[in-house]
Amino acid sequence: MVYNWIKFIQSILFPPQCLLCSSTNATTMDICDPCLDELPHNRHYCRICALPLPRHHAETAMCGSCLQQAPSFDHCHAAFAYDYPISNLISEFKFSGKLQSGRLLANLLINSIEACQLPLPDLIIPIPLHRSRLRERGFNQAVELARPVGRHFNIPVETHSCKRSHATATQSNLEKDARKRNVRNAFRLAGQIAHDHVVLLDDVVTTGSTVGEVARILKLNGVRRVDVWALARTPSLP
Ligand SMILES: [Zn+2]
Ligand SMILES: [Zn+2]
């Protein structure tokens, strides 16, 4: 009761403000409805890897890459195309440590998982950073996104069983084949995963090489189904 009063008084003194346009007509998620509508929701995509596809593609469409060779994961969900202003919110969170942006992004991901009624896994594994990158940044954005998602759906989040065993070059600077080589054997499992269905969570999926490599290792170790949940997927292969 007291808590509700405090929340009520806070909402009058500090009304939620939209992080994108500063309007005070925002929901408790810190975004107003018009800005929410205008986000680059990923509506037309490859049904396997979530690559954004042109509008005319059917719901069952697959991208050329998945048609050629199915990835190691079973299904990837990306809430948005990696485009403005989602790209800005992700940068503010990742590189400037703006926690408010991180909270909004986590809530947007939760909403889209619910809206799509995705099958819930037994375990969430955030894609690990190499310890040198972690030292430099101070936190792993995938872990910070995974925690509220896990809490919301009541799914355990495991941050120790998968390690990035060597630092890899930044994926965005590499061609697709080079990205695959870059992440090959970059991860190792620190123990057995005694779960049937695992979700790998990351902020942005680019070519899918990184999540594909972790999924490959998990499957080699007996995990039956590996899905990917991401905030955003880059629209086309550079
Ligand atoms: Zn707004
Ligand atoms: Zn695909």
mmCIF file of C-alpha atoms and ligand atoms in Angstrom:
data_model
loop_
_atom_site.group_PDB
_atom_site.id
_atom_site.type_symbol
_atom_site.label_atom_id
_atom_site.label_comp_id
_atom_site.label_asym_id
_atom_site.label_seq_id
_atom_site.Cartn_x
_atom_site.Cartn_y
_atom_site.Cartn_z
ATOM 1 C CA MET A 1 0.000 0.000 0.000
ATOM 2 C CA VAL A 2 2.750 2.425 1.051
ATOM 3 C CA TYR A 3 4.714 1.347 -1.997
ATOM 4 C CA ASN A 4 1.723 2.132 -4.256
ATOM 5 C CA TRP A 5 1.445 5.608 -2.724
ATOM 6 C CA ILE A 6 5.129 6.250 -3.266
ATOM 7 C CA LYS A 7 4.755 5.142 -6.893
ATOM 8 C CA PHE A 8 1.703 7.380 -7.308
ATOM 9 C CA ILE A 9 3.484 10.447 -5.881
ATOM 10 C CA GLN A 10 6.567 9.698 -7.987
ATOM 11 C CA SER A 11 4.425 9.526 -11.123
ATOM 12 C CA ILE A 12 3.067 13.029 -10.390
ATOM 13 C CA LEU A 13 6.414 14.564 -9.458
ATOM 14 C CA PHE A 14 8.441 12.741 -12.114
ATOM 15 C CA PRO A 15 6.065 11.680 -14.908
ATOM 16 C CA PRO A 16 7.608 9.057 -17.207
ATOM 17 C CA GLN A 17 9.293 10.802 -20.099
ATOM 18 C CA CYS A 18 9.699 9.390 -23.597
ATOM 19 C CA LEU A 19 13.399 8.693 -24.134
ATOM 20 C CA LEU A 20 13.064 9.490 -27.829
ATOM 21 C CA CYS A 21 11.026 12.710 -28.027
ATOM 22 C CA SER A 22 10.970 13.867 -24.366
ATOM 23 C CA SER A 23 7.146 13.905 -24.331
ATOM 24 C CA THR A 24 5.708 13.386 -20.839
ATOM 25 C CA ASN A 25 2.880 11.350 -22.387
ATOM 26 C CA ALA A 26 5.033 8.272 -22.039
ATOM 27 C CA THR A 27 3.975 4.929 -20.635
ATOM 28 C CA THR A 28 5.846 3.458 -17.669
ATOM 29 C CA MET A 29 8.181 1.978 -20.297
ATOM 30 C CA ASP A 30 9.650 5.468 -20.967
ATOM 31 C CA ILE A 31 8.361 5.675 -24.523
ATOM 32 C CA CYS A 32 5.253 7.412 -25.920
ATOM 33 C CA ASP A 33 2.805 5.588 -28.182
ATOM 34 C CA PRO A 34 3.632 7.492 -31.411
ATOM 35 C CA CYS A 35 7.377 6.794 -30.939
ATOM 36 C CA LEU A 36 6.614 3.142 -30.156
ATOM 37 C CA ASP A 37 4.627 2.841 -33.407
ATOM 38 C CA GLU A 38 7.447 4.312 -35.433
ATOM 39 C CA LEU A 39 10.151 1.939 -34.216
ATOM 40 C CA PRO A 40 11.601 -0.277 -36.974
ATOM 41 C CA HIS A 41 9.605 -3.372 -35.941
ATOM 42 C CA ASN A 42 10.858 -6.466 -37.764
ATOM 43 C CA ARG A 43 7.647 -7.431 -39.583
ATOM 44 C CA HIS A 44 8.895 -9.157 -42.756
ATOM 45 C CA TYR A 45 11.727 -11.545 -42.101
ATOM 46 C CA CYS A 46 13.266 -14.945 -42.782
ATOM 47 C CA ARG A 47 11.340 -17.446 -40.669
ATOM 48 C CA ILE A 48 14.586 -19.169 -39.598
ATOM 49 C CA CYS A 49 17.179 -16.418 -38.979
ATOM 50 C CA ALA A 50 14.955 -13.272 -38.717
ATOM 51 C CA LEU A 51 16.842 -11.465 -41.488
ATOM 52 C CA PRO A 52 14.593 -8.535 -42.496
ATOM 53 C CA LEU A 53 13.207 -9.163 -45.997
ATOM 54 C CA PRO A 54 11.403 -6.857 -48.440
ATOM 55 C CA ARG A 55 7.691 -6.379 -47.737
ATOM 56 C CA HIS A 56 6.344 -8.611 -50.522
ATOM 57 C CA HIS A 57 7.790 -11.800 -48.993
ATOM 58 C CA ALA A 58 5.338 -14.323 -47.542
ATOM 59 C CA GLU A 59 5.324 -15.126 -43.822
ATOM 60 C CA THR A 60 6.889 -18.492 -44.553
ATOM 61 C CA ALA A 61 9.758 -17.024 -46.592
ATOM 62 C CA MET A 62 13.357 -18.028 -46.011
ATOM 63 C CA CYS A 63 16.428 -15.984 -46.922
ATOM 64 C CA GLY A 64 18.931 -17.211 -49.522
ATOM 65 C CA SER A 65 21.506 -18.061 -46.886
ATOM 66 C CA CYS A 66 19.132 -20.310 -44.857
ATOM 67 C CA LEU A 67 17.901 -21.969 -48.066
ATOM 68 C CA GLN A 68 21.497 -22.773 -48.961
ATOM 69 C CA GLN A 69 22.531 -24.033 -45.537
ATOM 70 C CA ALA A 70 20.374 -24.174 -42.407
ATOM 71 C CA PRO A 71 22.072 -22.481 -39.421
ATOM 72 C CA SER A 72 22.957 -24.448 -36.253
ATOM 73 C CA PHE A 73 20.199 -22.737 -34.260
ATOM 74 C CA ASP A 74 16.564 -23.675 -34.818
ATOM 75 C CA HIS A 75 14.915 -20.273 -34.815
ATOM 76 C CA CYS A 76 15.968 -16.665 -34.331
ATOM 77 C CA HIS A 77 13.610 -13.955 -33.127
ATOM 78 C CA ALA A 78 14.683 -10.338 -33.616
ATOM 79 C CA ALA A 79 12.217 -7.730 -32.384
ATOM 80 C CA PHE A 80 13.543 -4.946 -34.653
ATOM 81 C CA ALA A 81 15.546 -4.275 -37.751
ATOM 82 C CA TYR A 82 18.824 -2.666 -36.686
ATOM 83 C CA ASP A 83 17.918 0.837 -37.707
ATOM 84 C CA TYR A 84 17.358 4.299 -36.188
ATOM 85 C CA PRO A 85 16.341 4.879 -33.369
ATOM 86 C CA ILE A 86 16.856 1.339 -32.025
ATOM 87 C CA SER A 87 20.503 1.517 -33.129
ATOM 88 C CA ASN A 88 20.929 4.721 -31.065
ATOM 89 C CA LEU A 89 19.261 3.259 -27.977
ATOM 90 C CA ILE A 90 21.550 0.219 -28.215
ATOM 91 C CA SER A 91 24.665 2.424 -28.572
ATOM 92 C CA GLU A 92 23.643 4.621 -25.624
ATOM 93 C CA PHE A 93 23.189 1.541 -23.496
ATOM 94 C CA LYS A 94 26.240 -0.392 -24.680
ATOM 95 C CA PHE A 95 28.868 2.299 -25.042
ATOM 96 C CA SER A 96 27.655 5.052 -22.671
ATOM 97 C CA GLY A 97 26.099 2.779 -20.046
ATOM 98 C CA LYS A 98 22.749 4.631 -20.139
ATOM 99 C CA LEU A 99 20.692 2.318 -17.948
ATOM 100 C CA GLN A 100 17.345 3.906 -18.862
ATOM 101 C CA SER A 101 17.887 2.926 -22.501
ATOM 102 C CA GLY A 102 18.781 -0.609 -21.400
ATOM 103 C CA ARG A 103 15.582 -0.866 -19.362
ATOM 104 C CA LEU A 104 13.456 0.322 -22.289
ATOM 105 C CA LEU A 105 15.184 -2.138 -24.654
ATOM 106 C CA ALA A 106 14.620 -5.056 -22.250
ATOM 107 C CA ASN A 107 10.926 -4.147 -21.965
ATOM 108 C CA LEU A 108 10.580 -3.881 -25.745
ATOM 109 C CA LEU A 109 12.136 -7.337 -26.134
ATOM 110 C CA ILE A 110 9.819 -8.816 -23.479
ATOM 111 C CA ASN A 111 6.774 -7.318 -25.233
ATOM 112 C CA SER A 112 7.772 -8.710 -28.588
ATOM 113 C CA ILE A 113 8.445 -12.209 -27.171
ATOM 114 C CA GLU A 114 4.965 -12.127 -25.647
ATOM 115 C CA ALA A 115 3.316 -10.736 -28.778
ATOM 116 C CA CYS A 116 4.857 -13.514 -30.909
ATOM 117 C CA GLN A 117 4.016 -16.171 -28.296
ATOM 118 C CA LEU A 118 7.459 -17.680 -28.656
ATOM 119 C CA PRO A 119 8.018 -21.088 -27.058
ATOM 120 C CA LEU A 120 9.781 -20.544 -23.721
ATOM 121 C CA PRO A 121 13.087 -22.350 -23.115
ATOM 122 C CA ASP A 122 14.405 -24.065 -19.948
ATOM 123 C CA LEU A 123 17.452 -21.803 -19.843
ATOM 124 C CA ILE A 124 18.707 -18.470 -21.240
ATOM 125 C CA ILE A 125 22.406 -18.050 -22.049
ATOM 126 C CA PRO A 126 23.506 -14.475 -22.861
ATOM 127 C CA ILE A 127 26.274 -14.419 -25.490
ATOM 128 C CA PRO A 128 29.467 -13.922 -23.449
ATOM 129 C CA LEU A 129 32.036 -11.184 -24.000
ATOM 130 C CA HIS A 130 35.737 -11.976 -23.838
ATOM 131 C CA ARG A 131 37.145 -10.927 -20.454
ATOM 132 C CA SER A 132 39.298 -8.185 -22.059
ATOM 133 C CA ARG A 133 36.173 -6.621 -23.655
ATOM 134 C CA LEU A 134 34.264 -7.030 -20.387
ATOM 135 C CA ARG A 135 37.020 -5.210 -18.491
ATOM 136 C CA GLU A 136 36.988 -2.391 -21.013
ATOM 137 C CA ARG A 137 33.173 -1.954 -21.006
ATOM 138 C CA GLY A 138 32.479 -2.881 -17.393
ATOM 139 C CA PHE A 139 29.382 -4.947 -18.190
ATOM 140 C CA ASN A 140 28.019 -7.360 -20.757
ATOM 141 C CA GLN A 141 24.967 -5.819 -22.444
ATOM 142 C CA ALA A 142 23.578 -9.286 -23.311
ATOM 143 C CA VAL A 143 23.614 -10.273 -19.603
ATOM 144 C CA GLU A 144 21.931 -7.002 -18.600
ATOM 145 C CA LEU A 145 19.175 -7.626 -21.163
ATOM 146 C CA ALA A 146 18.822 -11.321 -20.293
ATOM 147 C CA ARG A 147 18.294 -10.735 -16.555
ATOM 148 C CA PRO A 148 14.965 -8.808 -16.788
ATOM 149 C CA VAL A 149 13.777 -11.133 -19.579
ATOM 150 C CA GLY A 150 14.543 -14.201 -17.424
ATOM 151 C CA ARG A 151 12.842 -12.619 -14.402
ATOM 152 C CA HIS A 152 9.755 -11.749 -16.397
ATOM 153 C CA PHE A 153 9.286 -15.257 -17.845
ATOM 154 C CA ASN A 154 10.681 -17.052 -14.801
ATOM 155 C CA ILE A 155 13.486 -18.712 -16.782
ATOM 156 C CA PRO A 156 16.970 -19.165 -15.243
ATOM 157 C CA VAL A 157 19.801 -17.125 -16.828
ATOM 158 C CA GLU A 158 23.165 -18.898 -16.977
ATOM 159 C CA THR A 159 26.247 -16.705 -17.287
ATOM 160 C CA HIS A 160 29.105 -19.072 -16.391
ATOM 161 C CA SER A 161 28.687 -22.187 -18.503
ATOM 162 C CA CYS A 162 29.739 -20.644 -21.809
ATOM 163 C CA LYS A 163 32.997 -18.721 -22.164
ATOM 164 C CA ARG A 164 34.513 -16.753 -25.000
ATOM 165 C CA SER A 165 37.920 -18.385 -25.022
ATOM 166 C CA HIS A 166 39.672 -15.905 -27.287
ATOM 167 C CA ALA A 167 39.021 -12.307 -28.205
ATOM 168 C CA THR A 168 37.680 -11.982 -31.740
ATOM 169 C CA ALA A 169 37.945 -9.073 -34.161
ATOM 170 C CA THR A 170 34.843 -6.852 -34.267
ATOM 171 C CA GLN A 171 32.391 -8.701 -36.505
ATOM 172 C CA SER A 172 30.963 -5.592 -38.148
ATOM 173 C CA ASN A 173 34.277 -4.954 -39.942
ATOM 174 C CA LEU A 174 34.373 -8.374 -41.593
ATOM 175 C CA GLU A 175 32.860 -10.073 -44.645
ATOM 176 C CA LYS A 176 30.472 -12.974 -44.044
ATOM 177 C CA ASP A 177 32.952 -15.851 -44.582
ATOM 178 C CA ALA A 178 35.590 -14.051 -42.527
ATOM 179 C CA ARG A 179 33.052 -13.701 -39.695
ATOM 180 C CA LYS A 180 32.478 -17.443 -39.645
ATOM 181 C CA ARG A 181 36.236 -18.102 -39.478
ATOM 182 C CA ASN A 182 36.605 -15.360 -36.866
ATOM 183 C CA VAL A 183 34.241 -17.023 -34.376
ATOM 184 C CA ARG A 184 35.058 -20.657 -35.147
ATOM 185 C CA ASN A 185 36.163 -22.238 -31.843
ATOM 186 C CA ALA A 186 35.959 -18.849 -30.081
ATOM 187 C CA PHE A 187 33.655 -20.326 -27.417
ATOM 188 C CA ARG A 188 33.860 -23.234 -25.014
ATOM 189 C CA LEU A 189 31.532 -24.753 -22.474
ATOM 190 C CA ALA A 190 32.683 -24.735 -18.876
ATOM 191 C CA GLY A 191 30.374 -27.608 -17.916
ATOM 192 C CA GLN A 192 27.518 -29.794 -19.061
ATOM 193 C CA ILE A 193 24.229 -28.099 -19.989
ATOM 194 C CA ALA A 194 21.508 -30.325 -18.585
ATOM 195 C CA HIS A 195 18.705 -28.573 -20.473
ATOM 196 C CA ASP A 196 16.778 -29.578 -23.534
ATOM 197 C CA HIS A 197 15.796 -26.193 -24.886
ATOM 198 C CA VAL A 198 18.142 -23.209 -24.615
ATOM 199 C CA VAL A 199 17.755 -19.623 -25.822
ATOM 200 C CA LEU A 200 20.852 -17.589 -26.696
ATOM 201 C CA LEU A 201 20.265 -13.909 -26.055
ATOM 202 C CA ASP A 202 22.176 -11.063 -27.683
ATOM 203 C CA ASP A 203 21.559 -7.389 -28.402
ATOM 204 C CA VAL A 204 22.240 -7.448 -32.153
ATOM 205 C CA VAL A 205 22.549 -10.364 -34.573
ATOM 206 C CA THR A 206 24.547 -9.447 -37.678
ATOM 207 C CA THR A 207 25.262 -12.459 -39.902
ATOM 208 C CA GLY A 208 24.308 -14.984 -37.248
ATOM 209 C CA SER A 209 27.845 -16.457 -37.214
ATOM 210 C CA THR A 210 28.374 -15.846 -33.482
ATOM 211 C CA VAL A 211 25.044 -17.277 -32.288
ATOM 212 C CA GLY A 212 25.431 -20.057 -34.875
ATOM 213 C CA GLU A 213 28.798 -21.060 -33.413
ATOM 214 C CA VAL A 214 27.484 -21.166 -29.810
ATOM 215 C CA ALA A 215 24.427 -23.130 -30.983
ATOM 216 C CA ARG A 216 26.737 -25.610 -32.741
ATOM 217 C CA ILE A 217 28.691 -26.236 -29.513
ATOM 218 C CA LEU A 218 25.521 -26.582 -27.428
ATOM 219 C CA LYS A 219 24.096 -29.130 -29.850
ATOM 220 C CA LEU A 220 27.362 -31.088 -29.858
ATOM 221 C CA ASN A 221 26.878 -31.264 -26.095
ATOM 222 C CA GLY A 222 23.390 -32.705 -26.298
ATOM 223 C CA VAL A 223 21.083 -29.665 -26.218
ATOM 224 C CA ARG A 224 18.125 -30.586 -28.413
ATOM 225 C CA ARG A 225 16.798 -27.172 -29.381
ATOM 226 C CA VAL A 226 18.604 -23.828 -29.533
ATOM 227 C CA ASP A 227 16.733 -20.609 -30.319
ATOM 228 C CA VAL A 228 18.037 -17.054 -30.456
ATOM 229 C CA TRP A 229 16.362 -13.959 -29.021
ATOM 230 C CA ALA A 230 17.782 -10.618 -30.068
ATOM 231 C CA LEU A 231 16.697 -7.033 -29.964
ATOM 232 C CA ALA A 232 17.701 -6.338 -33.518
ATOM 233 C CA ARG A 233 18.904 -7.975 -36.723
ATOM 234 C CA THR A 234 20.928 -6.065 -39.307
ATOM 235 C CA PRO A 235 18.756 -5.585 -42.410
ATOM 236 C CA SER A 236 21.166 -6.893 -45.028
ATOM 237 C CA LEU A 237 24.542 -8.491 -45.210
ATOM 238 C CA PRO A 238 27.208 -5.836 -45.703
HETATM 239 ZN ZN ZN B 1 8.065 9.880 -27.913
HETATM 240 ZN ZN ZN B 2 17.505 -16.794 -42.978
#
